Amino acid sequence: MRHEALSDVSQEPILSNYYYTAILSHNIIESALAGHLSGKLGDSSLPSATLYELIMDVLTQDQEILTDVKYDLKAVKERDPACISYVQCFLNFKGFLACQAHRIVHKLWSKDRKVIALIIQNRVSEVFALDIHPGAKIGRGVMLDHATGLVIGETAVIGNNVSILHNVTLGGTGKMSGDRHPKIGDGVLIGAGTCVLGNVRIGEGAKIGAGSVVLRDVPPRTTAVGNPAKLIGGKENPIRLDKIPGLTMDHTLHISEWSDYVI
Ligand SMILES: CC(C)(COP(=O)(O)OP(=O)(O)OC[C@H]1O[C@@H](n2cnc3c(N)ncnc32)[C@H](O)[C@@H]1OP(=O)(O)O)[C@@H](O)C(=O)NCCC(=O)NCCS
């Protein structure tokens, strides 16, 4: 990122001060991240300097988060054709920044520092226009693209290498309490404007088409589209589930049946 930052500054010298403060003055990624997040999220309830110390404390104690940060940066650079550099993602992509803020907030939540976790979550939602409950578990290599309008509920679990577009809701149905939110497997893609509702399981490598409403489990490596979402084959899974004798488009596969239909 330092090389990219120097190149950007040589093209746009008016950004020198900003780039120096955000990236070039830091020798380690944790202080750059803590500085950038606290600058964006600080306010009268939690001033930037206090927030910086808090974030640095969490990052110093939990090196796993730093590994997650690096995987997320790589994921965005590799999967988002609009991403021109790591620096651009680090400085400007609010989905990336909100995800890293969530990692801090989730750590505080799991250490039972719920009051402060909720205050930071509220600031993240005000600043980045998305709402991730502090209790939600998010894997690494995750891309939250655009991210505006994204809502992720308390008991949602998101695996590794998942891509989620804007205006996605991983929510409850309103009919359940306790463990009530979706479980998203590794490598899943969830298209823009989709609602996945209830404690449903989206199998690894599945794709959910933009604008879908998913109310049932989706098997691994299967595409689901529509409202309510139906299972279809998709380009990478040439067996269309509706073409299997005895299996209708409305059929909900029990998890134990998945392996019979995945190639
Ligand atoms: C679903 C998606 C992932 C494609 O998955 P795929 O497994 O490659 O599926 P295919 O492209 O082979 O399409 C399979 C079928 O689903 C249909 N389909 C694709 N996306 C759909 C959607 N969002 N809603 C309804 N039907 C859709 C196709 O027309 C095709 O129908 P057909 O078999 O009757 O011709 C992709 O279309 C999609 O919706 N991606 C999300 C992208 C997004 O959110 N972009 C926002 C960027 S800002």
Short mmCIF file of C-alpha atoms and ligand atoms in Angstrom, two decimals:
data_model
loop_
_atom_site.label_atom_id
_atom_site.label_comp_id
_atom_site.label_asym_id
_atom_site.label_seq_id
_atom_site.Cartn_x
_atom_site.Cartn_y
_atom_site.Cartn_z
CA MET A 1 0.00 0.00 0.00
CA ARG A 2 2.90 2.38 0.65
CA HIS A 3 4.04 2.07 -2.97
CA GLU A 4 0.51 2.70 -4.21
CA ALA A 5 0.13 5.68 -1.85
CA LEU A 6 3.39 7.25 -3.08
CA SER A 7 2.29 6.79 -6.67
CA ASP A 8 -1.13 8.39 -5.93
CA VAL A 9 0.51 11.36 -4.22
CA SER A 10 2.86 11.91 -7.15
CA GLN A 11 -0.21 12.11 -9.40
CA GLU A 12 -2.27 14.23 -6.99
CA PRO A 13 0.05 16.30 -4.74
CA ILE A 14 -2.95 18.04 -3.11
CA LEU A 15 -3.64 14.69 -1.38
CA SER A 16 -0.18 14.59 0.26
CA ASN A 17 -1.32 15.58 3.75
CA TYR A 18 -4.25 13.18 3.68
CA TYR A 19 -2.15 10.27 2.43
CA TYR A 20 0.60 11.05 4.93
CA THR A 21 -1.86 11.00 7.85
CA ALA A 22 -3.82 7.97 6.63
CA ILE A 23 -1.04 5.72 5.34
CA LEU A 24 2.49 7.02 4.88
CA SER A 25 3.08 8.03 8.51
CA HIS A 26 2.29 4.47 9.70
CA ASN A 27 4.73 1.58 9.88
CA ILE A 28 2.11 -1.01 10.73
CA ILE A 29 -1.31 -1.64 9.25
CA GLU A 30 -3.06 -1.68 12.65
CA SER A 31 -2.24 1.96 13.40
CA ALA A 32 -3.25 3.02 9.86
CA LEU A 33 -6.57 1.18 10.23
CA ALA A 34 -7.20 2.48 13.75
CA GLY A 35 -6.41 6.04 12.59
CA HIS A 36 -8.62 5.86 9.53
CA LEU A 37 -11.60 4.24 11.27
CA SER A 38 -11.41 6.49 14.31
CA GLY A 39 -11.19 9.57 12.07
CA LYS A 40 -14.38 8.53 10.29
CA LEU A 41 -16.32 7.23 13.29
CA GLY A 42 -15.31 9.55 16.14
CA ASP A 43 -17.96 11.95 17.49
CA SER A 44 -18.93 13.62 20.74
CA SER A 45 -19.95 10.33 22.40
CA LEU A 46 -16.66 8.66 21.49
CA PRO A 47 -14.00 11.12 20.29
CA SER A 48 -11.51 9.98 17.64
CA ALA A 49 -8.54 9.88 20.05
CA THR A 50 -10.42 7.60 22.48
CA LEU A 51 -11.67 5.41 19.67
CA TYR A 52 -8.14 5.15 18.26
CA GLU A 53 -6.83 3.81 21.59
CA LEU A 54 -9.73 1.37 21.87
CA ILE A 55 -9.24 0.01 18.34
CA MET A 56 -5.48 -0.27 18.83
CA ASP A 57 -6.07 -2.23 22.05
CA VAL A 58 -8.32 -4.71 20.26
CA LEU A 59 -5.98 -5.08 17.28
CA THR A 60 -2.91 -5.56 19.45
CA GLN A 61 -4.61 -8.26 21.49
CA ASP A 62 -6.13 -10.08 18.53
CA GLN A 63 -3.75 -10.60 15.63
CA GLU A 64 -6.40 -12.78 13.91
CA ILE A 65 -8.31 -9.62 13.01
CA LEU A 66 -5.27 -8.30 11.14
CA THR A 67 -5.11 -11.49 9.11
CA ASP A 68 -8.83 -11.08 8.34
CA VAL A 69 -8.19 -7.47 7.25
CA LYS A 70 -5.51 -8.61 4.81
CA TYR A 71 -7.74 -11.36 3.37
CA ASP A 72 -10.58 -8.83 2.97
CA LEU A 73 -8.32 -6.36 1.15
CA LYS A 74 -7.18 -9.11 -1.20
CA ALA A 75 -10.76 -10.30 -1.76
CA VAL A 76 -11.96 -6.84 -2.78
CA LYS A 77 -8.96 -6.23 -5.05
CA GLU A 78 -9.43 -9.62 -6.75
CA ARG A 79 -13.23 -9.77 -6.97
CA ASP A 80 -14.30 -6.18 -7.55
CA PRO A 81 -13.43 -5.10 -11.09
CA ALA A 82 -13.96 -1.48 -9.98
CA CYS A 83 -11.16 -1.67 -7.40
CA ILE A 84 -8.00 -0.11 -8.86
CA SER A 85 -5.68 -0.58 -5.85
CA TYR A 86 -5.41 -1.76 -2.24
CA VAL A 87 -5.11 1.87 -1.16
CA GLN A 88 -8.36 2.76 -2.87
CA CYS A 89 -10.14 -0.05 -1.02
CA PHE A 90 -8.52 0.85 2.31
CA LEU A 91 -9.35 4.54 2.08
CA ASN A 92 -12.65 4.66 0.22
CA PHE A 93 -14.62 1.42 0.20
CA LYS A 94 -17.21 1.73 2.91
CA GLY A 95 -18.13 -1.95 2.78
CA PHE A 96 -14.51 -2.81 3.57
CA LEU A 97 -14.28 -0.19 6.33
CA ALA A 98 -17.61 -1.18 7.88
CA CYS A 99 -16.53 -4.83 7.86
CA GLN A 100 -13.30 -3.99 9.71
CA ALA A 101 -15.21 -1.80 12.19
CA HIS A 102 -17.54 -4.75 12.71
CA ARG A 103 -14.60 -7.03 13.51
CA ILE A 104 -13.60 -4.64 16.32
CA VAL A 105 -17.19 -4.29 17.52
CA HIS A 106 -17.73 -8.07 17.46
CA LYS A 107 -14.62 -8.60 19.58
CA LEU A 108 -15.89 -6.07 22.16
CA TRP A 109 -19.35 -7.70 22.09
CA SER A 110 -17.91 -11.16 22.67
CA LYS A 111 -15.90 -9.82 25.62
CA ASP A 112 -19.21 -8.61 27.07
CA ARG A 113 -18.44 -4.92 26.40
CA LYS A 114 -21.92 -4.59 24.91
CA VAL A 115 -22.57 -0.93 25.70
CA ILE A 116 -19.53 0.35 23.85
CA ALA A 117 -20.02 -2.18 21.03
CA LEU A 118 -23.53 -0.83 20.43
CA ILE A 119 -22.35 2.79 20.44
CA ILE A 120 -19.74 2.05 17.77
CA GLN A 121 -22.24 -0.05 15.76
CA ASN A 122 -24.61 2.92 15.78
CA ARG A 123 -21.86 5.20 14.45
CA VAL A 124 -20.95 2.66 11.76
CA SER A 125 -24.58 2.61 10.63
CA GLU A 126 -24.78 6.44 10.60
CA VAL A 127 -21.52 6.90 8.70
CA PHE A 128 -21.57 3.95 6.28
CA ALA A 129 -25.35 3.48 5.80
CA LEU A 130 -25.47 -0.20 6.73
CA ASP A 131 -26.29 -2.08 9.88
CA ILE A 132 -24.42 -5.13 11.13
CA HIS A 133 -25.38 -6.37 14.58
CA PRO A 134 -22.31 -6.71 16.84
CA GLY A 135 -23.16 -10.37 17.50
CA ALA A 136 -23.01 -11.43 13.81
CA LYS A 137 -20.07 -13.67 12.92
CA ILE A 138 -18.20 -12.84 9.71
CA GLY A 139 -15.42 -14.95 8.17
CA ARG A 140 -12.41 -13.68 6.23
CA GLY A 141 -11.91 -12.81 2.59
CA VAL A 142 -15.32 -11.16 2.64
CA MET A 143 -16.38 -8.49 0.15
CA LEU A 144 -19.30 -6.23 1.08
CA ASP A 145 -19.61 -4.42 -2.25
CA HIS A 146 -21.11 -0.90 -2.18
CA ALA A 147 -22.75 -2.05 1.06
CA THR A 148 -25.39 0.69 1.24
CA GLY A 149 -28.53 -0.66 2.88
CA LEU A 150 -26.91 -3.92 4.02
CA VAL A 151 -28.51 -5.35 7.18
CA ILE A 152 -27.07 -8.36 9.01
CA GLY A 153 -28.85 -9.74 12.07
CA GLU A 154 -27.50 -10.79 15.44
CA THR A 155 -27.30 -14.57 14.95
CA ALA A 156 -26.23 -14.52 11.29
CA VAL A 157 -23.05 -16.40 10.44
CA ILE A 158 -21.11 -15.63 7.26
CA GLY A 159 -18.35 -17.98 6.09
CA ASN A 160 -15.07 -17.22 4.33
CA ASN A 161 -14.75 -15.74 0.82
CA VAL A 162 -18.36 -14.58 0.70
CA SER A 163 -19.42 -11.69 -1.57
CA ILE A 164 -22.47 -9.62 -0.63
CA LEU A 165 -23.80 -6.76 -2.72
CA HIS A 166 -25.73 -3.69 -1.55
CA ASN A 167 -29.24 -3.66 -0.04
CA VAL A 168 -29.00 -7.24 1.16
CA THR A 169 -30.84 -8.27 4.32
CA LEU A 170 -29.77 -11.32 6.31
CA GLY A 171 -32.66 -11.06 8.71
CA GLY A 172 -35.19 -12.88 10.81
CA THR A 173 -38.69 -13.74 9.67
CA GLY A 174 -40.18 -11.96 12.66
CA LYS A 175 -41.67 -15.27 13.79
CA MET A 176 -38.69 -16.65 15.70
CA SER A 177 -36.51 -15.63 18.61
CA GLY A 178 -33.10 -16.94 19.60
CA ASP A 179 -31.01 -18.31 16.74
CA ARG A 180 -33.11 -16.76 13.96
CA HIS A 181 -30.80 -15.49 11.21
CA PRO A 182 -29.26 -17.03 8.07
CA LYS A 183 -26.09 -19.10 7.94
CA ILE A 184 -24.07 -18.33 4.81
CA GLY A 185 -21.54 -20.94 3.64
CA ASP A 186 -18.04 -20.31 2.26
CA GLY A 187 -17.77 -18.78 -1.20
CA VAL A 188 -21.42 -17.73 -1.48
CA LEU A 189 -22.46 -14.78 -3.69
CA ILE A 190 -25.56 -12.82 -2.66
CA GLY A 191 -26.81 -10.41 -5.33
CA ALA A 192 -28.00 -6.86 -4.75
CA GLY A 193 -31.39 -6.27 -3.13
CA THR A 194 -31.78 -9.81 -1.83
CA CYS A 195 -33.47 -10.77 1.44
CA VAL A 196 -32.45 -14.03 3.09
CA LEU A 197 -34.86 -14.52 5.97
CA GLY A 198 -34.88 -16.95 8.87
CA ASN A 199 -32.40 -19.48 10.17
CA VAL A 200 -31.84 -20.90 6.69
CA ARG A 201 -28.61 -22.33 5.37
CA ILE A 202 -27.04 -21.17 2.13
CA GLY A 203 -24.66 -23.97 1.10
CA GLU A 204 -21.06 -23.27 0.12
CA GLY A 205 -20.50 -21.83 -3.33
CA ALA A 206 -24.21 -21.11 -3.86
CA LYS A 207 -25.30 -18.00 -5.77
CA ILE A 208 -28.38 -15.98 -4.94
CA GLY A 209 -29.62 -13.83 -7.83
CA ALA A 210 -30.14 -10.08 -7.42
CA GLY A 211 -33.56 -9.18 -6.05
CA SER A 212 -34.36 -12.60 -4.60
CA VAL A 213 -36.24 -13.43 -1.42
CA VAL A 214 -34.84 -16.63 0.07
CA LEU A 215 -36.93 -18.37 2.71
CA ARG A 216 -35.54 -21.91 2.49
CA ASP A 217 -32.18 -23.67 2.47
CA VAL A 218 -30.15 -23.48 -0.72
CA PRO A 219 -27.87 -26.47 -1.45
CA PRO A 220 -24.15 -25.99 -2.08
CA ARG A 221 -23.04 -24.76 -5.54
CA THR A 222 -26.61 -24.11 -6.60
CA THR A 223 -28.16 -20.91 -7.93
CA ALA A 224 -31.41 -19.59 -6.45
CA VAL A 225 -33.35 -16.70 -7.98
CA GLY A 226 -36.71 -14.97 -7.68
CA ASN A 227 -39.31 -14.13 -5.06
CA PRO A 228 -39.77 -16.52 -3.41
CA ALA A 229 -36.43 -17.90 -4.61
CA LYS A 230 -36.45 -21.10 -6.63
CA LEU A 231 -33.50 -23.37 -7.18
CA ILE A 232 -32.04 -23.41 -10.69
CA GLY A 233 -28.94 -25.03 -12.14
CA GLY A 234 -26.80 -22.07 -13.09
CA LYS A 235 -23.82 -21.99 -15.42
CA GLU A 236 -21.49 -23.88 -13.12
CA ASN A 237 -24.00 -26.55 -12.17
CA PRO A 238 -25.53 -27.86 -15.40
CA ILE A 239 -27.99 -30.19 -13.64
CA ARG A 240 -31.13 -28.10 -13.24
CA LEU A 241 -32.83 -29.24 -10.08
CA ASP A 242 -36.26 -28.85 -11.70
CA LYS A 243 -35.22 -31.41 -14.34
CA ILE A 244 -34.59 -34.21 -11.82
CA PRO A 245 -37.54 -36.65 -11.91
CA GLY A 246 -39.81 -36.24 -8.93
CA LEU A 247 -38.16 -33.01 -7.78
CA THR A 248 -40.24 -29.89 -8.35
CA MET A 249 -38.96 -26.32 -8.34
CA ASP A 250 -40.74 -25.82 -5.03
CA HIS A 251 -39.13 -28.82 -3.38
CA THR A 252 -37.10 -27.93 -0.30
CA LEU A 253 -34.11 -30.18 0.09
CA HIS A 254 -33.34 -31.42 3.55
CA ILE A 255 -29.66 -30.91 4.29
CA SER A 256 -29.12 -34.71 4.17
CA GLU A 257 -30.39 -34.76 0.54
CA TRP A 258 -28.06 -32.06 -0.79
CA SER A 259 -25.22 -34.34 -1.78
CA ASP A 260 -27.55 -36.32 -4.07
CA TYR A 261 -28.08 -33.31 -6.31
CA VAL A 262 -24.73 -31.55 -6.31
CA ILE A 263 -22.20 -32.49 -8.97
C1 LIG B 1 -27.85 -15.33 -10.38
C2 LIG B 1 -26.52 -14.87 -10.94
C3 LIG B 1 -25.46 -14.94 -9.83
C4 LIG B 1 -26.10 -15.77 -12.10
O1 LIG B 1 -25.86 -17.07 -11.62
P1 LIG B 1 -25.61 -18.30 -12.61
O2 LIG B 1 -25.59 -19.52 -11.78
O3 LIG B 1 -24.40 -18.00 -13.43
O4 LIG B 1 -26.93 -18.28 -13.48
P2 LIG B 1 -27.16 -18.03 -15.04
O5 LIG B 1 -26.59 -16.71 -15.45
O6 LIG B 1 -26.72 -19.27 -15.76
O7 LIG B 1 -28.73 -17.91 -15.11
C5 LIG B 1 -29.54 -19.02 -14.85
C6 LIG B 1 -31.00 -18.61 -15.02
O8 LIG B 1 -31.38 -17.68 -13.99
C7 LIG B 1 -31.93 -16.49 -14.56
N1 LIG B 1 -31.49 -15.39 -13.66
C8 LIG B 1 -30.23 -14.95 -13.48
N2 LIG B 1 -30.21 -13.99 -12.54
C9 LIG B 1 -31.49 -13.79 -12.16
C10 LIG B 1 -32.09 -12.92 -11.19
N3 LIG B 1 -31.36 -12.08 -10.48
N4 LIG B 1 -33.43 -13.00 -11.02
C11 LIG B 1 -34.20 -13.89 -11.76
N5 LIG B 1 -33.65 -14.75 -12.67
C12 LIG B 1 -32.32 -14.69 -12.87
C13 LIG B 1 -31.34 -16.43 -15.94
O9 LIG B 1 -32.14 -15.67 -16.80
C14 LIG B 1 -31.30 -17.88 -16.31
O10 LIG B 1 -32.58 -18.30 -16.66
P3 LIG B 1 -32.79 -19.44 -17.82
O11 LIG B 1 -32.01 -20.65 -17.39
O12 LIG B 1 -34.28 -19.66 -17.80
O13 LIG B 1 -32.25 -18.84 -19.05
C15 LIG B 1 -26.58 -13.43 -11.51
O14 LIG B 1 -27.53 -13.35 -12.56
C16 LIG B 1 -26.93 -12.40 -10.46
O15 LIG B 1 -28.09 -12.10 -10.15
N6 LIG B 1 -25.84 -11.81 -9.86
C17 LIG B 1 -25.93 -10.76 -8.89
C18 LIG B 1 -25.21 -9.56 -9.45
C19 LIG B 1 -25.50 -8.26 -8.72
O16 LIG B 1 -26.05 -8.22 -7.63
N7 LIG B 1 -25.06 -7.18 -9.35
C20 LIG B 1 -25.16 -5.86 -8.79
C21 LIG B 1 -23.87 -5.17 -9.15
S1 LIG B 1 -23.84 -3.51 -8.57
#
